[in-house]
């Protein structure tokens, strides 16, 4: 019966899931105008579901313009997990305070998201063009070496046959593409546009004004055969010119080149009140995880400590280095440090992960000091600190390798007979049990002879063979 119970428990543990599934919802912006669209990403981590979440409640306030599904691999708390993503392009049905509802899937539930939708502003004259390119800088402040999103959008109501844009650039800043191109529909005034958007992350290298050069769109568009160059220029220019009726059977392809306006980004200098490493952010958190219980450590056994620092609104190259002071009786080895962009509470930011191997060299109680991260609060414009409290490690000594049954033998393992090196004692103990090497018990501890020696030099050992734990001698 006892064996059956143990087998049942092992079967239950084997069939139990490695970790609970989590479901999250994230959007790129919580402030919209009527006519805008927004991308909603629903992510299921650590669970498996071929069916999407129920979107019935979502369609009450939003129109779903596009939907896609994908999967990817991610690392959560040092373990690989599969993440299923459902990407939805949404357009609000009305102005006001709207809520993206909570979703439930695979036993997990996401948090609702509030969105404020305002009435569409009166369209400017240039927004009535049937085809144009626009460059917009994301909201928020940016410091040197920081990051800010830049959106390049092509508005098309003509039905481009092909198109391309040149590389975005600015003197004193670098850019990198963020994600794939997104497409959606937006209505401005009385014109319905197909919008293609590419997001870039801008990293200023200095403070002061930085000007983003015009981005050029080269496109092939359908035009009537009887249209003249002057009519084409008027149609694509800044004037409020009615769009002619285009019949696909009576049109030809015309290559055009359009440019966006220059955009100036004001990069702030480091504030005089900032102290130490400059980390501008809206929020900073510090947390940790351990591979084992710090209160149950053992001499010589490794505990892996993982520190994670997350900063909302910061960039990876702004994350500070973490210096860990030495603690007597503990050896600390840095195994890995990584910084990367991250989405934190549905906001863009950066995360730093530092993995440390902690090896106690003696028994006792040890205190790892607090980990303090100084940062500049970009919302309150003050210097702040986030602290991870001190950690207490309780380390026990290793048990003796063999029971001391011979009067002339103190123990085999650490602290062997006087005059006999510790390594030789462990090897001698293991060699006494040579006939059981295929099934060495823990007391022999897999001991091996010291490297480069065949026998203990200058050492005489005439005491009886020490037993190797219970049942070590043949019967």
GROMACS .gro file of C-alpha atoms in nm:
model
  475
    1UNK     CA    1   0.000   0.000   0.000
    2UNK     CA    2   0.284   0.236   0.088
    3UNK     CA    3   0.453   0.168  -0.247
    4UNK     CA    4   0.124   0.227  -0.429
    5UNK     CA    5   0.077   0.561  -0.252
    6UNK     CA    6   0.432   0.668  -0.339
    7UNK     CA    7   0.379   0.567  -0.703
    8UNK     CA    8   0.049   0.762  -0.716
    9UNK     CA    9   0.214   1.073  -0.571
   10UNK     CA   10   0.499   1.053  -0.823
   11UNK     CA   11   0.246   1.015  -1.106
   12UNK     CA   12   0.054   1.321  -0.987
   13UNK     CA   13   0.371   1.530  -0.970
   14UNK     CA   14   0.475   1.411  -1.315
   15UNK     CA   15   0.142   1.505  -1.469
   16UNK     CA   16   0.114   1.841  -1.290
   17UNK     CA   17   0.188   2.151  -1.497
   18UNK     CA   18   0.532   2.307  -1.453
   19UNK     CA   19   0.380   2.648  -1.383
   20UNK     CA   20   0.050   2.833  -1.395
   21UNK     CA   21  -0.046   3.001  -1.721
   22UNK     CA   22  -0.060   3.380  -1.737
   23UNK     CA   23  -0.271   3.591  -1.971
   24UNK     CA   24  -0.184   3.955  -2.042
   25UNK     CA   25  -0.325   4.231  -2.262
   26UNK     CA   26  -0.116   4.521  -2.391
   27UNK     CA   27  -0.177   4.816  -2.623
   28UNK     CA   28   0.051   5.079  -2.773
   29UNK     CA   29  -0.152   5.380  -2.655
   30UNK     CA   30  -0.438   5.452  -2.413
   31UNK     CA   31  -0.531   5.789  -2.571
   32UNK     CA   32  -0.700   5.788  -2.912
   33UNK     CA   33  -0.903   6.008  -3.141
   34UNK     CA   34  -1.208   5.891  -3.328
   35UNK     CA   35  -1.084   5.754  -3.657
   36UNK     CA   36  -0.762   5.621  -3.504
   37UNK     CA   37  -0.691   5.254  -3.456
   38UNK     CA   38  -0.489   5.073  -3.192
   39UNK     CA   39  -0.313   4.735  -3.177
   40UNK     CA   40  -0.413   4.503  -2.893
   41UNK     CA   41  -0.188   4.205  -2.812
   42UNK     CA   42  -0.331   3.924  -2.598
   43UNK     CA   43  -0.051   3.692  -2.480
   44UNK     CA   44  -0.090   3.351  -2.319
   45UNK     CA   45   0.230   3.241  -2.145
   46UNK     CA   46   0.289   2.895  -2.005
   47UNK     CA   47  -0.041   2.754  -2.132
   48UNK     CA   48  -0.165   2.598  -2.450
   49UNK     CA   49  -0.484   2.689  -2.632
   50UNK     CA   50  -0.566   2.662  -2.999
   51UNK     CA   51  -0.883   2.862  -2.948
   52UNK     CA   52  -0.866   3.243  -2.913
   53UNK     CA   53  -1.023   3.414  -2.613
   54UNK     CA   54  -1.389   3.514  -2.630
   55UNK     CA   55  -1.401   3.861  -2.792
   56UNK     CA   56  -1.777   3.920  -2.762
   57UNK     CA   57  -1.745   4.185  -2.491
   58UNK     CA   58  -1.471   4.360  -2.688
   59UNK     CA   59  -1.689   4.416  -2.996
   60UNK     CA   60  -1.939   4.627  -2.799
   61UNK     CA   61  -1.710   4.931  -2.805
   62UNK     CA   62  -1.454   4.839  -3.072
   63UNK     CA   63  -1.451   4.726  -3.432
   64UNK     CA   64  -1.196   4.455  -3.506
   65UNK     CA   65  -1.025   4.561  -3.829
   66UNK     CA   66  -0.765   4.285  -3.841
   67UNK     CA   67  -0.664   3.981  -3.639
   68UNK     CA   68  -0.352   3.760  -3.642
   69UNK     CA   69  -0.216   3.476  -3.434
   70UNK     CA   70   0.142   3.367  -3.367
   71UNK     CA   71   0.358   3.182  -3.118
   72UNK     CA   72   0.708   3.240  -2.986
   73UNK     CA   73   0.951   3.113  -2.726
   74UNK     CA   74   1.038   3.319  -2.420
   75UNK     CA   75   1.228   3.274  -2.094
   76UNK     CA   76   1.034   3.335  -1.771
   77UNK     CA   77   1.221   3.303  -1.440
   78UNK     CA   78   1.499   3.119  -1.620
   79UNK     CA   79   1.268   2.860  -1.776
   80UNK     CA   80   1.167   2.837  -2.146
   81UNK     CA   81   0.794   2.879  -2.211
   82UNK     CA   82   0.574   2.901  -2.518
   83UNK     CA   83   0.385   3.228  -2.565
   84UNK     CA   84   0.076   3.243  -2.788
   85UNK     CA   85  -0.010   3.592  -2.917
   86UNK     CA   86  -0.336   3.718  -3.064
   87UNK     CA   87  -0.281   4.054  -3.237
   88UNK     CA   88  -0.594   4.261  -3.299
   89UNK     CA   89  -0.629   4.597  -3.475
   90UNK     CA   90  -0.914   4.788  -3.312
   91UNK     CA   91  -1.108   5.105  -3.397
   92UNK     CA   92  -1.327   5.267  -3.127
   93UNK     CA   93  -1.699   5.289  -3.204
   94UNK     CA   94  -1.757   5.602  -2.997
   95UNK     CA   95  -1.578   5.873  -2.801
   96UNK     CA   96  -1.544   5.862  -2.424
   97UNK     CA   97  -1.387   5.637  -2.163
   98UNK     CA   98  -1.384   5.285  -2.307
   99UNK     CA   99  -1.258   4.963  -2.151
  100UNK     CA  100  -1.087   4.670  -2.313
  101UNK     CA  101  -1.239   4.392  -2.104
  102UNK     CA  102  -1.063   4.118  -1.915
  103UNK     CA  103  -1.015   3.794  -2.108
  104UNK     CA  104  -1.005   3.440  -1.972
  105UNK     CA  105  -0.817   3.151  -2.128
  106UNK     CA  106  -0.652   2.830  -2.005
  107UNK     CA  107  -0.747   2.909  -1.647
  108UNK     CA  108  -0.583   3.255  -1.655
  109UNK     CA  109  -0.742   3.601  -1.666
  110UNK     CA  110  -0.601   3.927  -1.800
  111UNK     CA  111  -0.652   4.272  -1.652
  112UNK     CA  112  -0.888   4.522  -1.818
  113UNK     CA  113  -0.744   4.831  -1.987
  114UNK     CA  114  -0.904   5.174  -1.994
  115UNK     CA  115  -0.881   5.383  -2.312
  116UNK     CA  116  -0.977   5.750  -2.346
  117UNK     CA  117  -1.118   5.833  -2.688
  118UNK     CA  118  -1.169   6.195  -2.789
  119UNK     CA  119  -1.363   6.339  -3.080
  120UNK     CA  120  -1.163   6.379  -3.399
  121UNK     CA  121  -1.003   6.719  -3.445
  122UNK     CA  122  -1.095   6.934  -3.742
  123UNK     CA  123  -0.877   6.800  -4.024
  124UNK     CA  124  -0.614   7.034  -4.162
  125UNK     CA  125  -0.601   7.104  -4.531
  126UNK     CA  126  -0.296   6.887  -4.591
  127UNK     CA  127  -0.477   6.590  -4.433
  128UNK     CA  128  -0.719   6.583  -4.726
  129UNK     CA  129  -0.447   6.469  -4.965
  130UNK     CA  130  -0.518   6.126  -5.110
  131UNK     CA  131  -0.158   6.010  -5.049
  132UNK     CA  132   0.097   6.145  -4.801
  133UNK     CA  133   0.368   6.038  -4.553
  134UNK     CA  134   0.384   6.153  -4.193
  135UNK     CA  135   0.649   6.129  -3.918
  136UNK     CA  136   0.536   6.153  -3.555
  137UNK     CA  137   0.742   6.136  -3.235
  138UNK     CA  138   0.597   5.950  -2.937
  139UNK     CA  139   0.490   6.134  -2.626
  140UNK     CA  140   0.715   6.184  -2.327
  141UNK     CA  141   1.054   6.332  -2.245
  142UNK     CA  142   1.381   6.192  -2.370
  143UNK     CA  143   1.738   6.230  -2.244
  144UNK     CA  144   2.069   6.160  -2.413
  145UNK     CA  145   2.122   5.784  -2.456
  146UNK     CA  146   1.753   5.735  -2.389
  147UNK     CA  147   1.490   5.601  -2.627
  148UNK     CA  148   1.174   5.742  -2.777
  149UNK     CA  149   0.946   5.587  -3.040
  150UNK     CA  150   0.910   5.749  -3.382
  151UNK     CA  151   0.623   5.649  -3.611
  152UNK     CA  152   0.646   5.669  -3.990
  153UNK     CA  153   0.302   5.637  -4.149
  154UNK     CA  154   0.195   5.628  -4.512
  155UNK     CA  155  -0.167   5.733  -4.570
  156UNK     CA  156  -0.307   5.594  -4.894
  157UNK     CA  157  -0.654   5.640  -5.039
  158UNK     CA  158  -0.551   5.578  -5.401
  159UNK     CA  159  -0.448   5.214  -5.382
  160UNK     CA  160  -0.072   5.220  -5.435
  161UNK     CA  161   0.058   4.951  -5.666
  162UNK     CA  162   0.400   4.961  -5.499
  163UNK     CA  163   0.597   5.185  -5.267
  164UNK     CA  164   0.913   5.224  -5.059
  165UNK     CA  165   1.057   5.472  -4.812
  166UNK     CA  166   1.418   5.570  -4.747
  167UNK     CA  167   1.597   5.512  -4.417
  168UNK     CA  168   1.498   5.753  -4.142
  169UNK     CA  169   1.797   5.947  -4.009
  170UNK     CA  170   1.899   6.245  -3.799
  171UNK     CA  171   2.235   6.395  -3.710
  172UNK     CA  172   2.311   6.316  -3.347
  173UNK     CA  173   2.079   6.016  -3.317
  174UNK     CA  174   2.049   5.654  -3.423
  175UNK     CA  175   1.738   5.457  -3.519
  176UNK     CA  176   1.638   5.093  -3.518
  177UNK     CA  177   1.323   4.927  -3.643
  178UNK     CA  178   1.084   4.804  -3.377
  179UNK     CA  179   0.867   4.513  -3.481
  180UNK     CA  180   0.702   4.453  -3.815
  181UNK     CA  181   0.504   4.691  -4.030
  182UNK     CA  182   0.147   4.739  -3.915
  183UNK     CA  183  -0.150   4.823  -4.134
  184UNK     CA  184  -0.494   4.952  -4.048
  185UNK     CA  185  -0.772   5.180  -4.170
  186UNK     CA  186  -0.828   5.536  -4.054
  187UNK     CA  187  -1.086   5.793  -4.157
  188UNK     CA  188  -0.980   6.157  -4.163
  189UNK     CA  189  -1.255   6.400  -4.251
  190UNK     CA  190  -1.448   6.225  -4.525
  191UNK     CA  191  -1.151   6.030  -4.662
  192UNK     CA  192  -1.087   5.669  -4.572
  193UNK     CA  193  -0.715   5.582  -4.569
  194UNK     CA  194  -0.526   5.258  -4.568
  195UNK     CA  195  -0.238   5.330  -4.329
  196UNK     CA  196   0.096   5.146  -4.326
  197UNK     CA  197   0.299   5.216  -4.012
  198UNK     CA  198   0.658   5.135  -3.921
  199UNK     CA  199   0.781   5.209  -3.569
  200UNK     CA  200   1.141   5.311  -3.502
  201UNK     CA  201   1.323   5.358  -3.173
  202UNK     CA  202   1.528   5.678  -3.170
  203UNK     CA  203   1.835   5.697  -2.943
  204UNK     CA  204   1.976   6.051  -2.911
  205UNK     CA  205   2.352   6.071  -2.865
  206UNK     CA  206   2.349   6.424  -2.724
  207UNK     CA  207   2.120   6.675  -2.560
  208UNK     CA  208   1.962   6.970  -2.737
  209UNK     CA  209   1.740   6.991  -3.047
  210UNK     CA  210   1.779   6.709  -3.299
  211UNK     CA  211   1.612   6.736  -3.637
  212UNK     CA  212   1.475   6.429  -3.811
  213UNK     CA  213   1.528   6.471  -4.183
  214UNK     CA  214   1.232   6.435  -4.423
  215UNK     CA  215   1.147   6.078  -4.513
  216UNK     CA  216   1.086   6.015  -4.882
  217UNK     CA  217   0.811   5.793  -5.019
  218UNK     CA  218   0.850   5.660  -5.372
  219UNK     CA  219   0.530   5.500  -5.497
  220UNK     CA  220   0.353   5.384  -5.809
  221UNK     CA  221  -0.011   5.492  -5.810
  222UNK     CA  222  -0.297   5.446  -6.056
  223UNK     CA  223  -0.393   5.763  -6.248
  224UNK     CA  224  -0.630   5.832  -6.541
  225UNK     CA  225  -0.472   5.820  -6.885
  226UNK     CA  226  -0.595   6.170  -6.964
  227UNK     CA  227  -0.451   6.333  -6.648
  228UNK     CA  228  -0.176   6.591  -6.689
  229UNK     CA  229   0.133   6.641  -6.470
  230UNK     CA  230  -0.015   6.961  -6.330
  231UNK     CA  231  -0.331   6.783  -6.224
  232UNK     CA  232  -0.120   6.510  -6.058
  233UNK     CA  233   0.081   6.771  -5.869
  234UNK     CA  234  -0.235   6.944  -5.752
  235UNK     CA  235  -0.391   6.615  -5.643
  236UNK     CA  236  -0.087   6.516  -5.435
  237UNK     CA  237  -0.005   6.867  -5.316
  238UNK     CA  238  -0.120   7.054  -5.011
  239UNK     CA  239  -0.427   7.211  -5.171
  240UNK     CA  240  -0.775   7.083  -5.096
  241UNK     CA  241  -0.828   6.933  -5.441
  242UNK     CA  242  -1.113   6.682  -5.499
  243UNK     CA  243  -0.987   6.335  -5.588
  244UNK     CA  244  -1.087   6.239  -5.946
  245UNK     CA  245  -1.279   5.920  -6.006
  246UNK     CA  246  -1.034   5.643  -6.084
  247UNK     CA  247  -1.148   5.355  -6.304
  248UNK     CA  248  -0.907   5.061  -6.284
  249UNK     CA  249  -0.964   4.976  -6.650
  250UNK     CA  250  -0.877   5.327  -6.764
  251UNK     CA  251  -0.570   5.401  -6.550
  252UNK     CA  252  -0.197   5.371  -6.583
  253UNK     CA  253   0.083   5.349  -6.328
  254UNK     CA  254   0.252   5.676  -6.237
  255UNK     CA  255   0.567   5.698  -6.024
  256UNK     CA  256   0.558   5.975  -5.763
  257UNK     CA  257   0.792   6.094  -5.489
  258UNK     CA  258   0.658   6.250  -5.168
  259UNK     CA  259   0.838   6.383  -4.858
  260UNK     CA  260   0.741   6.419  -4.494
  261UNK     CA  261   0.796   6.738  -4.299
  262UNK     CA  262   1.102   6.788  -4.080
  263UNK     CA  263   1.048   6.699  -3.716
  264UNK     CA  264   1.248   6.843  -3.426
  265UNK     CA  265   1.302   6.644  -3.107
  266UNK     CA  266   1.410   6.829  -2.793
  267UNK     CA  267   1.655   6.612  -2.599
  268UNK     CA  268   1.690   6.713  -2.235
  269UNK     CA  269   2.028   6.734  -2.060
  270UNK     CA  270   2.109   6.548  -1.739
  271UNK     CA  271   1.949   6.740  -1.449
  272UNK     CA  272   2.186   6.902  -1.202
  273UNK     CA  273   2.003   6.730  -0.912
  274UNK     CA  274   2.065   6.380  -1.052
  275UNK     CA  275   2.310   6.168  -0.850
  276UNK     CA  276   2.537   5.879  -0.947
  277UNK     CA  277   2.448   5.666  -1.244
  278UNK     CA  278   2.185   5.851  -1.447
  279UNK     CA  279   1.880   5.631  -1.500
  280UNK     CA  280   1.580   5.834  -1.619
  281UNK     CA  281   1.258   5.638  -1.578
  282UNK     CA  282   0.896   5.662  -1.471
  283UNK     CA  283   0.920   5.364  -1.234
  284UNK     CA  284   1.190   5.119  -1.122
  285UNK     CA  285   1.150   4.781  -0.950
  286UNK     CA  286   1.408   4.533  -0.819
  287UNK     CA  287   1.332   4.169  -0.747
  288UNK     CA  288   1.519   3.842  -0.707
  289UNK     CA  289   1.479   3.466  -0.724
  290UNK     CA  290   1.685   3.177  -0.586
  291UNK     CA  291   1.749   2.826  -0.714
  292UNK     CA  292   1.711   2.696  -0.358
  293UNK     CA  293   1.611   2.811  -0.011
  294UNK     CA  294   1.870   3.063   0.123
  295UNK     CA  295   1.776   2.953   0.474
  296UNK     CA  296   1.885   2.594   0.401
  297UNK     CA  297   2.226   2.632   0.242
  298UNK     CA  298   2.511   2.384   0.279
  299UNK     CA  299   2.886   2.432   0.269
  300UNK     CA  300   3.021   2.396  -0.085
  301UNK     CA  301   2.678   2.376  -0.249
  302UNK     CA  302   2.594   2.645  -0.506
  303UNK     CA  303   2.289   2.868  -0.473
  304UNK     CA  304   2.200   3.061  -0.788
  305UNK     CA  305   2.070   3.412  -0.728
  306UNK     CA  306   1.895   3.602  -1.008
  307UNK     CA  307   1.851   3.978  -0.977
  308UNK     CA  308   1.605   4.155  -1.210
  309UNK     CA  309   1.584   4.534  -1.243
  310UNK     CA  310   1.298   4.678  -1.451
  311UNK     CA  311   1.275   5.046  -1.548
  312UNK     CA  312   0.968   5.190  -1.721
  313UNK     CA  313   1.059   5.447  -1.986
  314UNK     CA  314   1.431   5.362  -1.986
  315UNK     CA  315   1.648   5.208  -2.259
  316UNK     CA  316   1.876   4.905  -2.221
  317UNK     CA  317   2.196   5.110  -2.246
  318UNK     CA  318   2.078   5.328  -1.956
  319UNK     CA  319   2.052   5.040  -1.709
  320UNK     CA  320   2.308   5.070  -1.427
  321UNK     CA  321   2.574   4.812  -1.339
  322UNK     CA  322   2.509   4.618  -1.018
  323UNK     CA  323   2.812   4.587  -0.792
  324UNK     CA  324   2.783   4.324  -0.518
  325UNK     CA  325   3.016   4.368  -0.217
  326UNK     CA  326   3.220   4.076  -0.089
  327UNK     CA  327   3.083   3.881   0.206
  328UNK     CA  328   3.331   3.687   0.419
  329UNK     CA  329   3.255   3.317   0.405
  330UNK     CA  330   3.075   3.339   0.069
  331UNK     CA  331   3.220   3.318  -0.281
  332UNK     CA  332   3.013   3.501  -0.544
  333UNK     CA  333   3.063   3.443  -0.915
  334UNK     CA  334   2.882   3.642  -1.184
  335UNK     CA  335   2.748   3.394  -1.438
  336UNK     CA  336   2.555   3.619  -1.676
  337UNK     CA  337   2.428   3.977  -1.718
  338UNK     CA  338   2.179   4.079  -1.986
  339UNK     CA  339   1.995   4.400  -2.067
  340UNK     CA  340   1.708   4.422  -2.312
  341UNK     CA  341   1.399   4.620  -2.407
  342UNK     CA  342   1.087   4.503  -2.227
  343UNK     CA  343   0.717   4.577  -2.192
  344UNK     CA  344   0.648   4.648  -1.824
  345UNK     CA  345   0.288   4.691  -1.711
  346UNK     CA  346   0.190   4.758  -2.073
  347UNK     CA  347   0.458   5.029  -2.101
  348UNK     CA  348   0.785   5.030  -2.291
  349UNK     CA  349   1.098   5.004  -2.080
  350UNK     CA  350   1.415   4.806  -2.015
  351UNK     CA  351   1.512   4.510  -1.799
  352UNK     CA  352   1.848   4.402  -1.655
  353UNK     CA  353   1.900   4.041  -1.544
  354UNK     CA  354   2.208   3.942  -1.341
  355UNK     CA  355   2.278   3.580  -1.243
  356UNK     CA  356   2.519   3.513  -0.954
  357UNK     CA  357   2.644   3.182  -0.819
  358UNK     CA  358   2.679   3.196  -0.438
  359UNK     CA  359   2.899   2.926  -0.281
  360UNK     CA  360   2.934   2.915   0.100
  361UNK     CA  361   3.284   2.819   0.215
  362UNK     CA  362   3.192   2.762   0.580
  363UNK     CA  363   2.890   2.710   0.800
  364UNK     CA  364   2.715   2.997   0.971
  365UNK     CA  365   2.473   3.284   0.911
  366UNK     CA  366   2.556   3.542   0.645
  367UNK     CA  367   2.390   3.864   0.535
  368UNK     CA  368   2.388   3.981   0.176
  369UNK     CA  369   2.355   4.361   0.190
  370UNK     CA  370   2.064   4.546   0.029
  371UNK     CA  371   2.073   4.621  -0.344
  372UNK     CA  372   1.994   4.988  -0.407
  373UNK     CA  373   1.922   5.140  -0.749
  374UNK     CA  374   1.925   5.517  -0.782
  375UNK     CA  375   1.714   5.668  -1.060
  376UNK     CA  376   1.573   5.995  -1.187
  377UNK     CA  377   1.192   6.015  -1.178
  378UNK     CA  378   1.102   6.177  -1.510
  379UNK     CA  379   0.743   6.246  -1.395
  380UNK     CA  380   0.822   6.409  -1.060
  381UNK     CA  381   1.163   6.545  -1.166
  382UNK     CA  382   1.335   6.419  -0.848
  383UNK     CA  383   1.610   6.168  -0.762
  384UNK     CA  384   1.475   5.847  -0.606
  385UNK     CA  385   1.600   5.509  -0.487
  386UNK     CA  386   1.456   5.159  -0.508
  387UNK     CA  387   1.599   4.906  -0.263
  388UNK     CA  388   1.591   4.528  -0.243
  389UNK     CA  389   1.615   4.434   0.127
  390UNK     CA  390   1.909   4.242   0.270
  391UNK     CA  391   1.900   3.864   0.248
  392UNK     CA  392   2.007   3.627   0.528
  393UNK     CA  393   2.172   3.297   0.435
  394UNK     CA  394   2.182   3.013   0.685
  395UNK     CA  395   2.448   2.757   0.594
  396UNK     CA  396   2.487   2.416   0.754
  397UNK     CA  397   2.800   2.204   0.751
  398UNK     CA  398   2.814   1.897   0.529
  399UNK     CA  399   2.755   1.565   0.709
  400UNK     CA  400   3.060   1.334   0.748
  401UNK     CA  401   3.125   1.114   0.447
  402UNK     CA  402   3.166   0.790   0.653
  403UNK     CA  403   3.088   0.685   1.007
  404UNK     CA  404   3.411   0.672   1.223
  405UNK     CA  405   3.414   0.309   1.341
  406UNK     CA  406   3.792   0.261   1.359
  407UNK     CA  407   3.964   0.399   1.674
  408UNK     CA  408   4.252   0.519   1.463
  409UNK     CA  409   4.030   0.701   1.210
  410UNK     CA  410   3.863   1.027   1.290
  411UNK     CA  411   3.650   1.037   0.972
  412UNK     CA  412   3.685   0.997   0.600
  413UNK     CA  413   3.612   1.317   0.412
  414UNK     CA  414   3.673   1.666   0.537
  415UNK     CA  415   3.894   1.659   0.847
  416UNK     CA  416   4.061   1.316   0.798
  417UNK     CA  417   4.324   1.150   1.019
  418UNK     CA  418   4.601   1.380   1.135
  419UNK     CA  419   4.894   1.377   0.895
  420UNK     CA  420   4.683   1.248   0.609
  421UNK     CA  421   4.580   1.502   0.342
  422UNK     CA  422   4.204   1.546   0.310
  423UNK     CA  423   4.197   1.439  -0.058
  424UNK     CA  424   4.392   1.121   0.020
  425UNK     CA  425   4.151   1.034   0.300
  426UNK     CA  426   3.851   1.056   0.067
  427UNK     CA  427   4.032   0.851  -0.202
  428UNK     CA  428   4.143   0.592   0.056
  429UNK     CA  429   3.787   0.559   0.186
  430UNK     CA  430   3.646   0.511  -0.164
  431UNK     CA  431   3.917   0.260  -0.260
  432UNK     CA  432   3.827   0.043   0.039
  433UNK     CA  433   3.486  -0.005  -0.123
  434UNK     CA  434   3.624  -0.087  -0.469
  435UNK     CA  435   3.394  -0.388  -0.509
  436UNK     CA  436   3.093  -0.155  -0.479
  437UNK     CA  437   3.212   0.120  -0.713
  438UNK     CA  438   2.932   0.056  -0.967
  439UNK     CA  439   2.685   0.146  -0.688
  440UNK     CA  440   2.887   0.383  -0.472
  441UNK     CA  441   2.683   0.498  -0.170
  442UNK     CA  442   2.673   0.868  -0.081
  443UNK     CA  443   2.929   0.816   0.197
  444UNK     CA  444   3.199   0.736  -0.055
  445UNK     CA  445   3.092   1.059  -0.232
  446UNK     CA  446   3.243   0.953  -0.564
  447UNK     CA  447   3.588   1.029  -0.424
  448UNK     CA  448   3.876   1.006  -0.667
  449UNK     CA  449   4.249   0.985  -0.615
  450UNK     CA  450   4.434   1.315  -0.625
  451UNK     CA  451   4.545   1.407  -0.975
  452UNK     CA  452   4.889   1.286  -1.085
  453UNK     CA  453   4.947   1.030  -0.804
  454UNK     CA  454   4.925   0.651  -0.793
  455UNK     CA  455   4.977   0.603  -0.418
  456UNK     CA  456   5.016   0.830  -0.117
  457UNK     CA  457   5.386   0.914  -0.110
  458UNK     CA  458   5.567   0.871   0.221
  459UNK     CA  459   5.248   0.768   0.397
  460UNK     CA  460   5.202   0.446   0.599
  461UNK     CA  461   4.847   0.331   0.661
  462UNK     CA  462   4.823   0.008   0.862
  463UNK     CA  463   4.491   0.055   1.035
  464UNK     CA  464   4.207  -0.186   0.961
  465UNK     CA  465   3.986  -0.115   0.660
  466UNK     CA  466   3.729   0.149   0.761
  467UNK     CA  467   3.373   0.046   0.685
  468UNK     CA  468   3.189   0.257   0.422
  469UNK     CA  469   2.864   0.322   0.599
  470UNK     CA  470   2.607   0.059   0.679
  471UNK     CA  471   2.642  -0.261   0.479
  472UNK     CA  472   2.983  -0.164   0.345
  473UNK     CA  473   3.144  -0.501   0.428
  474UNK     CA  474   3.056  -0.818   0.244
  475UNK     CA  475   2.843  -1.072   0.418
   0.00000   0.00000   0.00000
